[in-house]
Amino acid sequence: MKVCVIGTGYVGLVTGACLAHAGHQVICVDNNAAKVAMMQAGKSPIYEPGLAEMMQNAMQTGCLQFTTDLAVGVEHGDVLFIAVGTPPLPTGESDTRYVEAVARGIGQHLGNRYKVIVNKSTVPIGSGDWVRRIILDAVAERQEANPEASTAQLSTKSTAVKFDVVSNPEFLREGSAVSDTFNPDRIVLGSSSQKALDCMQALYAPIICRVFAENPDLPPVPVVTTDLSSAETIKYAANAFLATKISFINEIANICDRVGADVTQVAQGIGLDSRIGSKFLQAGIGWGGSCFPKDVAALVHTADDYGYEAELLKTAVSVNSRQRLLAVEKLQQALGILKGKTIGLLGLTFKPDTDDMRDTPALDLITQLSRLGAKVKAYDPIYAEDSQGFQAVPDQVILKTTPEDLAEDCDAIILVTDWQQFRGLNYADLAQRMNIAVVIDGRNYLNPDEMVAAGFYYVGIGRPSAGNPTAASRSLRQQIAA
Ligand code: UDX
Ligand code: UDX
């Protein structure tokens, strides 16, 4: 099938490349010319495992092209995906101006051929009908401005322009977005048009039939077909539920801290109950990223618009805001005054296997530590290499390119991101380089006994601390060694 994906961010580019890999003819459109030039040269502007290779292969087979020209994309696609960003406004609502601009652009270039317009961006509930109206208005404006050209290109009346709008929310996690696309738990399609729904089923047939799945023997991927608003709400409800689940386990972690229990054991114990499930029960320094914070805020805002106060969701957010500063409290308990101390952040991104810094808990830590007069250093494996997202790192952070450089003369390190390579570091060597060998394990990712054996005082989230804080200081370590 002929597909156009508008917006080549984390979601659009992965969607475009995966559909091209599945054999569709895909044109990706982006208004950022530098990004398009990069992709035309076979380079991915974002770090996502497996994406660059898939892009290059699909380009070689002629299935994937990139352009800045929306007209070319709209003319090409039978299915047009809108996948531009919908960042949060200060009020919590989604900023839909990019979706609006793209919808208008589609209307300006729409011809007579039937098209399915797919909202892939996470848009406020009700946006499907709104997008439809914008497209129709743009078509009408074009006809009024240039009746002769329009009649040559279009049917005589705007109502004769044939298109349907579908909501097809994405559930991709950054860092495993390619695998998530080919191994989805479900595909959600919302539309009032059976023709459009059939078209989407045909588009996704290779994925539904698990042609590229890790386990092709599983039954077909369930497809939830519903109305536009329900599909849009499914996306918000899924993210709000997952974010609330993490806030829940973080609340339990804070109780564990006070009663001396271990939240990792508690999570295992409750997660084995199939009604609860073991996923998204990892306690830590809070959720971040480009989706959870903005989507929960947007849902709260929508509820507000309709006269309902979403108390549970608001609490999930406030538990998370407090959690994102918990590591600083724990540092104060371990080190006392932080003014003049040097703190090393192990990891900056909001989760591993991505270069995305959007709303990462690291940003709150950096602000708070700097406010308290601490010096902040950081090491993140993704910024040790050349990376686009590098500019997102705040100026007051001293970036280091190795964990050893990071550890040098630090008074504590905080593990912010659970990058896999952080499990294999030579912590005994790092401890030797530190002024005070304290580690705040913000993701409960390290083994407390191993960290103590390496010379650290270990502090986790919702689990007992391990080691001796006094013995962690360099002077005492030197005395003991002497
Ligand atoms: C996506 C979404 O679509 C968002 O709604 C969802 O909640 C998270 O995932 P993301 O892929 O993260 O957003 O967006 P981003 O990385 O900001 O990329 C958007 C792309 O669209 C950029 O490359 C930008 O240049 C492009 N763009 C933006 C256009 O091509 N045209 C525009 O008018 C605006
Ligand atoms: C999320 C959703 O999972 C995905 O379905 C949606 O489409 C986009 O938003 P993403 O933001 O890429 O994906 O990452 P995710 O793996 O969900 O993690 C989000 C945040 O929650 C991260 O900061 C992560 O560290 C945190 N998290 C996750 C926890 O603190 N504990 C957990 O158990 C899981």
XYZ file of C-alpha atoms and ligand atoms in Angstrom:
550
model
C 0.000 0.000 0.000
C 1.057 3.608 -0.469
C 1.675 5.329 2.841
C 2.680 8.843 3.862
C 3.892 9.568 7.395
C 3.968 13.248 8.349
C 6.397 14.018 11.185
C 9.483 11.886 11.604
C 9.982 12.050 15.355
C 10.281 9.011 17.599
C 6.868 7.737 16.570
C 6.633 8.790 12.919
C 10.040 7.572 11.839
C 9.657 4.194 13.545
C 6.170 3.768 12.054
C 7.372 4.743 8.571
C 10.444 2.518 8.634
C 8.542 -0.486 9.997
C 5.725 -0.165 7.437
C 8.347 0.092 4.668
C 10.072 -3.000 6.075
C 6.693 -4.748 5.880
C 6.641 -4.029 2.123
C 4.555 -0.849 1.893
C 5.643 2.124 -0.237
C 6.324 4.810 2.337
C 7.115 8.505 1.969
C 7.987 10.295 5.208
C 7.465 14.060 5.287
C 9.058 16.417 7.781
C 9.283 20.224 7.705
C 12.763 20.130 9.228
C 15.015 20.220 6.144
C 18.197 19.321 8.053
C 16.514 16.230 9.473
C 15.239 15.196 6.053
C 18.707 15.616 4.506
C 20.143 13.421 7.244
C 17.536 10.711 6.684
C 17.994 10.891 2.913
C 21.655 10.099 3.614
C 20.530 6.972 5.480
C 21.137 8.322 8.993
C 18.591 8.231 11.787
C 18.234 11.537 13.654
C 17.301 9.630 16.821
C 18.881 6.737 18.654
C 16.568 3.736 18.610
C 17.926 0.183 18.505
C 17.572 -1.425 15.050
C 16.046 1.675 13.428
C 18.969 2.936 11.318
C 19.590 -0.515 9.781
C 15.910 -0.960 8.981
C 15.760 2.502 7.406
C 18.807 1.841 5.235
C 17.474 -1.534 4.022
C 14.052 -0.112 3.196
C 15.655 2.787 1.324
C 17.733 0.355 -0.725
C 14.638 -1.605 -1.745
C 12.986 1.685 -2.746
C 10.218 1.301 -0.146
C 11.195 4.318 1.958
C 11.737 7.914 0.893
C 11.983 11.230 2.683
C 10.873 14.703 1.641
C 10.013 18.125 3.029
C 7.277 18.492 0.412
C 3.898 17.775 1.962
C 2.181 17.928 -1.439
C 4.304 15.000 -2.658
C 3.469 12.938 0.422
C -0.258 13.702 0.303
C -0.454 12.854 -3.390
C 1.431 9.586 -2.822
C -0.366 8.125 0.200
C -3.572 6.140 0.315
C -3.042 6.234 4.047
C -1.712 9.462 5.570
C -0.387 9.276 9.126
C -0.216 12.451 11.212
C 2.656 11.867 13.645
C 3.833 15.337 14.621
C 4.489 16.142 18.272
C 1.811 17.299 20.701
C 3.913 18.793 23.515
C 2.300 20.000 26.737
C 1.350 23.651 27.287
C 1.997 25.153 30.751
C -1.698 24.545 31.565
C -1.319 20.799 30.986
C -3.302 20.762 27.751
C -1.727 19.416 24.583
C -0.350 21.905 22.120
C -2.152 20.798 18.968
C -0.923 23.541 16.678
C 1.337 21.163 14.702
C -1.507 18.701 14.134
C -3.676 21.609 13.032
C -1.015 22.866 10.602
C -0.592 19.399 9.097
C -4.362 18.839 8.791
C -4.687 22.180 7.004
C -1.767 21.249 4.748
C -3.426 17.939 3.893
C -6.640 19.777 2.984
C -4.672 22.146 0.753
C -3.196 19.274 -1.248
C -5.951 16.688 -1.215
C -6.993 15.404 -4.644
C -9.922 13.215 -5.670
C -8.530 9.833 -4.649
C -9.965 8.358 -1.425
C -7.576 8.617 1.533
C -7.509 7.432 5.092
C -6.131 10.098 7.416
C -4.730 8.539 10.569
C -4.130 10.373 13.833
C -1.068 8.660 15.249
C -0.164 11.627 17.425
C -1.633 11.569 20.900
C -4.348 14.177 20.560
C -7.035 15.413 22.942
C -10.201 13.344 22.958
C -12.448 14.640 20.182
C -9.591 15.567 17.858
C -10.603 13.106 15.141
C -13.692 15.154 14.273
C -11.716 18.384 14.671
C -9.079 17.184 12.166
C -11.849 16.265 9.734
C -13.328 19.760 9.968
C -9.950 21.450 9.461
C -9.318 19.399 6.325
C -12.776 20.184 4.925
C -12.313 23.895 5.699
C -8.935 23.932 3.941
C -10.426 22.232 0.905
C -13.266 24.767 0.837
C -10.832 27.704 1.174
C -8.840 26.373 -1.721
C -11.911 26.062 -3.882
C -13.014 29.594 -3.053
C -9.556 31.014 -3.766
C -9.126 29.244 -7.070
C -12.379 27.756 -8.355
C -11.100 26.792 -11.817
C -7.916 25.054 -10.714
C -9.808 23.386 -7.910
C -12.457 21.942 -10.136
C -9.773 20.529 -12.385
C -8.098 18.922 -9.427
C -11.043 18.175 -7.186
C -14.612 17.182 -7.508
C -16.908 20.181 -7.749
C -17.977 20.252 -4.101
C -15.784 19.927 -1.021
C -18.203 17.299 0.260
C -17.142 15.160 -2.704
C -13.595 15.015 -1.360
C -13.279 11.484 -0.173
C -11.468 10.779 3.044
C -12.046 9.283 6.468
C -10.286 9.917 9.728
C -9.001 7.080 11.918
C -7.495 7.218 15.385
C -4.668 4.696 15.666
C -2.772 5.439 18.890
C 0.771 4.224 19.329
C 1.982 2.253 22.331
C 5.679 2.230 21.456
C 8.228 2.484 24.216
C 11.350 4.378 23.333
C 14.323 2.055 23.309
C 12.232 -0.895 22.095
C 10.021 0.906 19.582
C 10.903 -1.302 16.584
C 10.275 -4.493 18.514
C 7.064 -3.039 20.007
C 5.813 -2.243 16.483
C 6.252 -5.812 15.289
C 5.133 -7.457 18.554
C 2.228 -5.314 19.766
C -0.156 -6.465 22.506
C -2.988 -4.998 20.440
C -3.747 -2.606 17.623
C -6.405 0.032 18.302
C -8.390 1.507 15.408
C -11.129 4.066 15.908
C -13.371 5.330 13.115
C -16.998 5.612 12.079
C -16.088 4.324 8.606
C -15.935 0.575 7.976
C -14.070 1.236 4.716
C -11.325 3.071 6.604
C -11.144 0.344 9.257
C -10.829 -2.337 6.557
C -8.072 -0.345 4.895
C -6.148 -0.127 8.192
C -6.568 -3.865 8.803
C -5.091 -4.508 5.361
C -2.199 -2.139 6.072
C -1.376 -3.873 9.337
C -2.022 -7.420 8.020
C 1.683 -8.458 8.145
C 1.927 -7.250 11.738
C -1.427 -8.744 12.756
C -0.309 -12.092 11.281
C 3.039 -11.756 13.103
C 5.157 -12.038 9.934
C 7.981 -10.095 11.608
C 7.256 -11.109 15.197
C 9.771 -12.593 17.598
C 7.332 -15.467 18.087
C 5.425 -16.019 14.799
C 3.496 -18.950 16.310
C 1.440 -16.755 18.606
C -2.200 -16.155 17.618
C -2.880 -13.039 15.524
C -2.527 -9.667 17.233
C -5.899 -8.601 18.696
C -7.370 -5.611 16.878
C -9.705 -3.363 18.849
C -12.002 -1.533 16.445
C -14.051 1.209 18.003
C -15.231 4.783 17.561
C -12.852 7.748 17.319
C -13.291 9.080 20.858
C -12.940 5.670 22.482
C -9.704 5.003 20.561
C -8.342 8.388 21.629
C -9.335 7.673 25.237
C -7.709 4.211 25.166
C -4.346 5.862 24.572
C -4.713 8.290 27.483
C -6.174 5.655 29.798
C -3.344 3.195 29.060
C -0.616 5.725 29.802
C -2.455 7.090 32.841
C -2.873 3.567 34.218
C 0.804 2.693 33.736
C 1.951 5.980 35.277
C -0.409 5.440 38.225
C 0.903 1.899 38.642
C 4.448 3.243 38.961
C 3.322 5.968 41.384
C 1.580 3.251 43.376
C 4.713 1.138 43.736
C 6.716 4.270 44.540
C 4.272 5.050 47.338
C 4.697 1.486 48.625
C 8.480 1.990 48.361
C 8.265 5.065 50.577
C 6.306 3.060 53.139
C 8.897 0.240 52.854
C 11.625 2.801 53.616
C 9.914 3.645 56.869
C 9.070 0.121 58.030
C 12.295 -1.540 56.870
C 10.735 -3.704 54.155
C 12.219 -4.225 50.681
C 10.013 -2.964 47.826
C 11.731 -5.175 45.256
C 10.521 -8.217 47.206
C 7.094 -6.671 47.699
C 6.794 -5.954 43.954
C 7.718 -9.540 43.177
C 5.217 -10.816 45.717
C 2.312 -8.765 44.394
C 3.316 -8.971 40.714
C 2.905 -12.747 40.659
C -0.803 -12.205 41.193
C -1.990 -12.327 37.583
C -4.620 -9.679 38.379
C -1.777 -7.278 39.174
C 1.028 -8.405 36.839
C 4.744 -7.880 37.332
C 5.378 -5.178 34.728
C 5.708 -1.488 35.584
C 6.277 -2.244 39.249
C 9.887 -1.076 39.384
C 10.135 1.527 42.133
C 12.558 4.370 41.555
C 12.971 8.101 41.170
C 9.821 8.524 39.140
C 8.483 8.427 35.643
C 9.419 10.875 32.908
C 9.756 11.020 29.147
C 7.749 12.517 26.348
C 4.504 10.660 27.059
C 3.528 9.862 30.646
C 3.850 13.387 32.084
C 2.122 15.087 29.170
C -0.588 12.479 28.685
C -1.604 12.308 32.338
C -1.656 16.123 32.507
C -3.760 16.274 29.335
C -6.275 13.739 30.669
C -6.590 15.672 33.937
C -7.149 18.800 31.870
C -9.803 17.155 29.689
C -11.634 15.890 32.778
C -11.491 19.425 34.176
C -12.953 20.818 30.947
C -15.928 18.537 31.454
C -16.401 19.469 35.105
C -14.752 16.406 36.652
C -11.816 16.546 39.005
C -9.553 13.554 38.259
C -8.306 13.215 41.834
C -6.591 9.852 41.449
C -4.613 11.041 38.432
C -3.670 14.306 40.123
C -2.347 12.319 43.067
C -0.366 10.027 40.751
C 1.296 13.178 39.402
C 2.033 14.672 42.815
C 3.469 11.373 44.114
C 5.704 11.384 41.048
C 6.826 14.994 41.484
C 7.902 14.228 45.062
C 9.574 10.994 43.984
C 11.691 12.785 41.413
C 13.435 14.671 44.222
C 13.709 11.734 46.621
C 17.327 11.078 45.663
C 18.267 14.560 46.924
C 16.618 13.870 50.295
C 18.509 10.603 50.514
C 21.742 12.406 49.674
C 21.110 14.917 52.441
C 20.555 12.063 54.894
C 23.836 10.440 53.818
C 26.027 13.536 53.363
C 24.395 16.318 55.396
C 24.954 19.715 53.791
C 25.183 19.464 50.000
C 26.611 22.941 49.385
C 30.087 22.538 47.873
C 29.695 18.780 47.403
C 30.231 17.141 44.010
C 27.494 14.795 42.856
C 27.832 12.534 39.818
C 24.787 11.460 37.833
C 25.095 8.042 36.286
C 22.714 8.382 33.351
C 20.655 11.360 32.218
C 18.009 10.070 29.824
C 14.534 9.260 31.164
C 15.107 5.564 30.460
C 17.830 3.411 28.877
C 18.380 2.817 25.151
C 17.250 6.269 24.106
C 18.872 9.688 23.750
C 15.643 11.384 24.814
C 15.999 13.908 27.622
C 12.382 15.098 27.567
C 11.088 15.407 31.128
C 13.760 13.097 32.519
C 13.971 13.026 36.347
C 17.632 14.038 35.861
C 16.448 17.566 35.035
C 14.710 17.951 38.427
C 17.768 16.551 40.200
C 20.112 18.931 38.383
C 17.936 21.949 39.240
C 17.560 20.996 42.895
C 21.210 20.015 43.449
C 22.407 23.222 41.796
C 19.980 25.245 43.927
C 21.446 23.644 47.029
C 24.951 24.620 45.924
C 26.228 21.216 44.813
C 28.391 20.763 41.733
C 26.784 18.346 39.256
C 28.712 16.063 36.919
C 27.117 13.493 34.636
C 27.957 10.531 32.465
C 25.484 8.978 30.058
C 26.624 6.347 27.546
C 24.552 7.973 24.809
C 26.357 11.294 25.220
C 29.739 9.628 25.303
C 29.133 9.153 21.572
C 28.038 11.761 19.101
C 24.363 12.453 19.632
C 21.789 15.028 18.594
C 20.082 15.205 21.985
C 23.325 16.483 23.534
C 22.001 20.068 23.419
C 19.260 19.117 25.854
C 21.762 18.705 28.715
C 21.581 21.807 30.977
C 24.630 24.074 30.966
C 25.423 23.719 34.662
C 26.178 20.009 34.218
C 29.773 18.999 33.630
C 29.537 16.145 31.136
C 32.109 13.365 31.442
C 32.833 10.793 28.783
C 33.696 7.829 31.018
C 32.316 6.530 34.338
C 35.864 6.764 35.751
C 36.063 10.493 34.980
C 32.648 10.939 36.504
C 33.640 9.240 39.753
C 36.826 11.290 40.215
C 36.460 13.298 43.467
C 32.682 12.841 43.669
C 31.021 12.884 47.087
C 28.254 10.617 45.824
C 26.830 9.205 42.635
C 23.161 8.815 41.771
C 22.144 6.104 39.334
C 19.458 7.942 37.360
C 19.002 5.676 34.328
C 19.079 1.871 34.345
C 21.413 1.489 31.348
C 22.478 -2.161 31.153
C 26.183 -1.293 31.077
C 25.877 0.224 34.554
C 25.611 -3.295 35.959
C 29.050 -4.219 34.617
C 31.100 -1.233 35.792
C 34.192 -1.713 37.939
C 32.662 -0.176 41.055
C 35.696 -0.936 43.254
C 37.732 1.276 40.932
C 35.030 3.966 40.917
C 34.875 3.928 44.744
C 38.634 4.481 44.903
C 38.303 7.581 42.764
C 35.526 9.104 44.865
C 35.874 11.416 47.799
C 32.968 9.729 49.565
C 31.807 6.434 48.055
C 28.051 6.853 48.404
C 25.677 5.574 45.720
C 21.985 6.422 45.541
C 20.541 3.714 43.340
C 17.590 5.574 41.836
C 16.353 2.514 39.957
C 17.119 -0.274 42.461
C 19.289 -1.615 39.677
C 22.495 -2.567 41.495
C 23.232 -5.397 43.890
C 23.586 -3.878 47.401
C 25.993 -6.581 48.651
C 28.255 -6.199 45.612
C 28.273 -2.437 46.027
C 29.263 -2.741 49.689
C 32.009 -5.212 48.740
C 33.234 -2.606 46.215
C 33.548 -0.071 49.038
C 30.259 1.808 48.705
C 27.592 2.910 51.122
C 24.506 1.808 49.188
C 21.141 3.580 49.348
C 18.235 2.269 47.290
C 14.602 3.310 46.921
C 12.302 1.488 49.345
C 14.883 -1.076 50.383
C 17.292 -1.135 53.320
C 20.564 0.757 52.887
C 23.744 -1.303 53.010
C 27.277 -0.614 54.201
C 28.675 2.002 56.464
C 28.315 5.682 55.569
C 31.290 6.747 57.667
C 33.579 4.120 56.168
C 32.711 5.433 52.707
C 34.847 8.554 53.100
C 38.241 8.561 51.401
C 40.171 9.637 54.502
C 38.769 6.756 56.526
C 39.353 4.321 53.691
C 42.981 5.501 53.549
C 43.360 5.143 57.323
C 41.936 1.616 57.169
C 44.257 0.764 54.260
C 47.259 2.141 56.199
C 4.910 11.570 19.046
C 3.513 12.028 18.940
O 3.029 11.987 17.797
C 2.981 12.540 20.198
O 1.668 12.959 20.076
C 3.072 11.384 21.125
O 2.488 11.677 22.337
C 4.522 11.036 21.335
O 5.057 10.692 20.138
P 7.292 12.403 18.835
O 7.465 11.363 17.786
O 7.946 12.227 20.136
O 5.720 12.603 19.093
O 7.519 13.857 18.247
P 8.848 14.605 17.912
O 10.016 13.747 18.208
O 8.684 15.948 18.500
O 8.777 14.722 16.323
C 7.834 15.426 15.598
C 8.357 15.626 14.175
O 7.366 16.288 13.411
C 9.627 16.453 14.094
O 10.574 15.787 13.302
C 9.174 17.751 13.442
O 10.182 18.341 12.636
C 7.995 17.272 12.610
N 6.999 18.311 12.284
C 6.491 19.091 13.254
C 6.558 18.442 10.976
O 7.010 17.737 10.080
N 5.607 19.371 10.694
C 5.078 20.198 11.637
O 4.231 21.035 11.333
C 5.537 20.060 12.964
C 5.404 5.042 27.266
C 4.425 3.869 27.138
O 4.956 2.724 27.797
C 4.128 3.578 25.692
O 3.177 2.538 25.584
C 3.573 4.865 25.097
O 3.105 4.723 23.842
C 4.610 5.957 25.189
O 4.895 6.164 26.580
P 8.009 5.405 27.092
O 7.717 6.768 27.618
O 8.895 5.255 25.909
O 6.653 4.640 26.741
O 8.701 4.581 28.264
P 8.269 3.585 29.415
O 9.064 2.353 29.269
O 6.809 3.433 29.510
O 8.811 4.359 30.713
C 8.297 5.619 31.093
C 8.910 6.064 32.385
O 8.493 5.250 33.474
C 10.446 6.031 32.396
O 10.926 7.199 33.029
C 10.769 4.806 33.222
O 12.005 4.898 33.880
C 9.618 4.805 34.218
N 9.319 3.467 34.757
C 8.869 2.481 33.931
C 9.460 3.229 36.132
O 9.855 4.121 36.900
N 9.134 1.984 36.608
C 8.668 0.985 35.813
O 8.393 -0.105 36.335
C 8.542 1.242 34.429
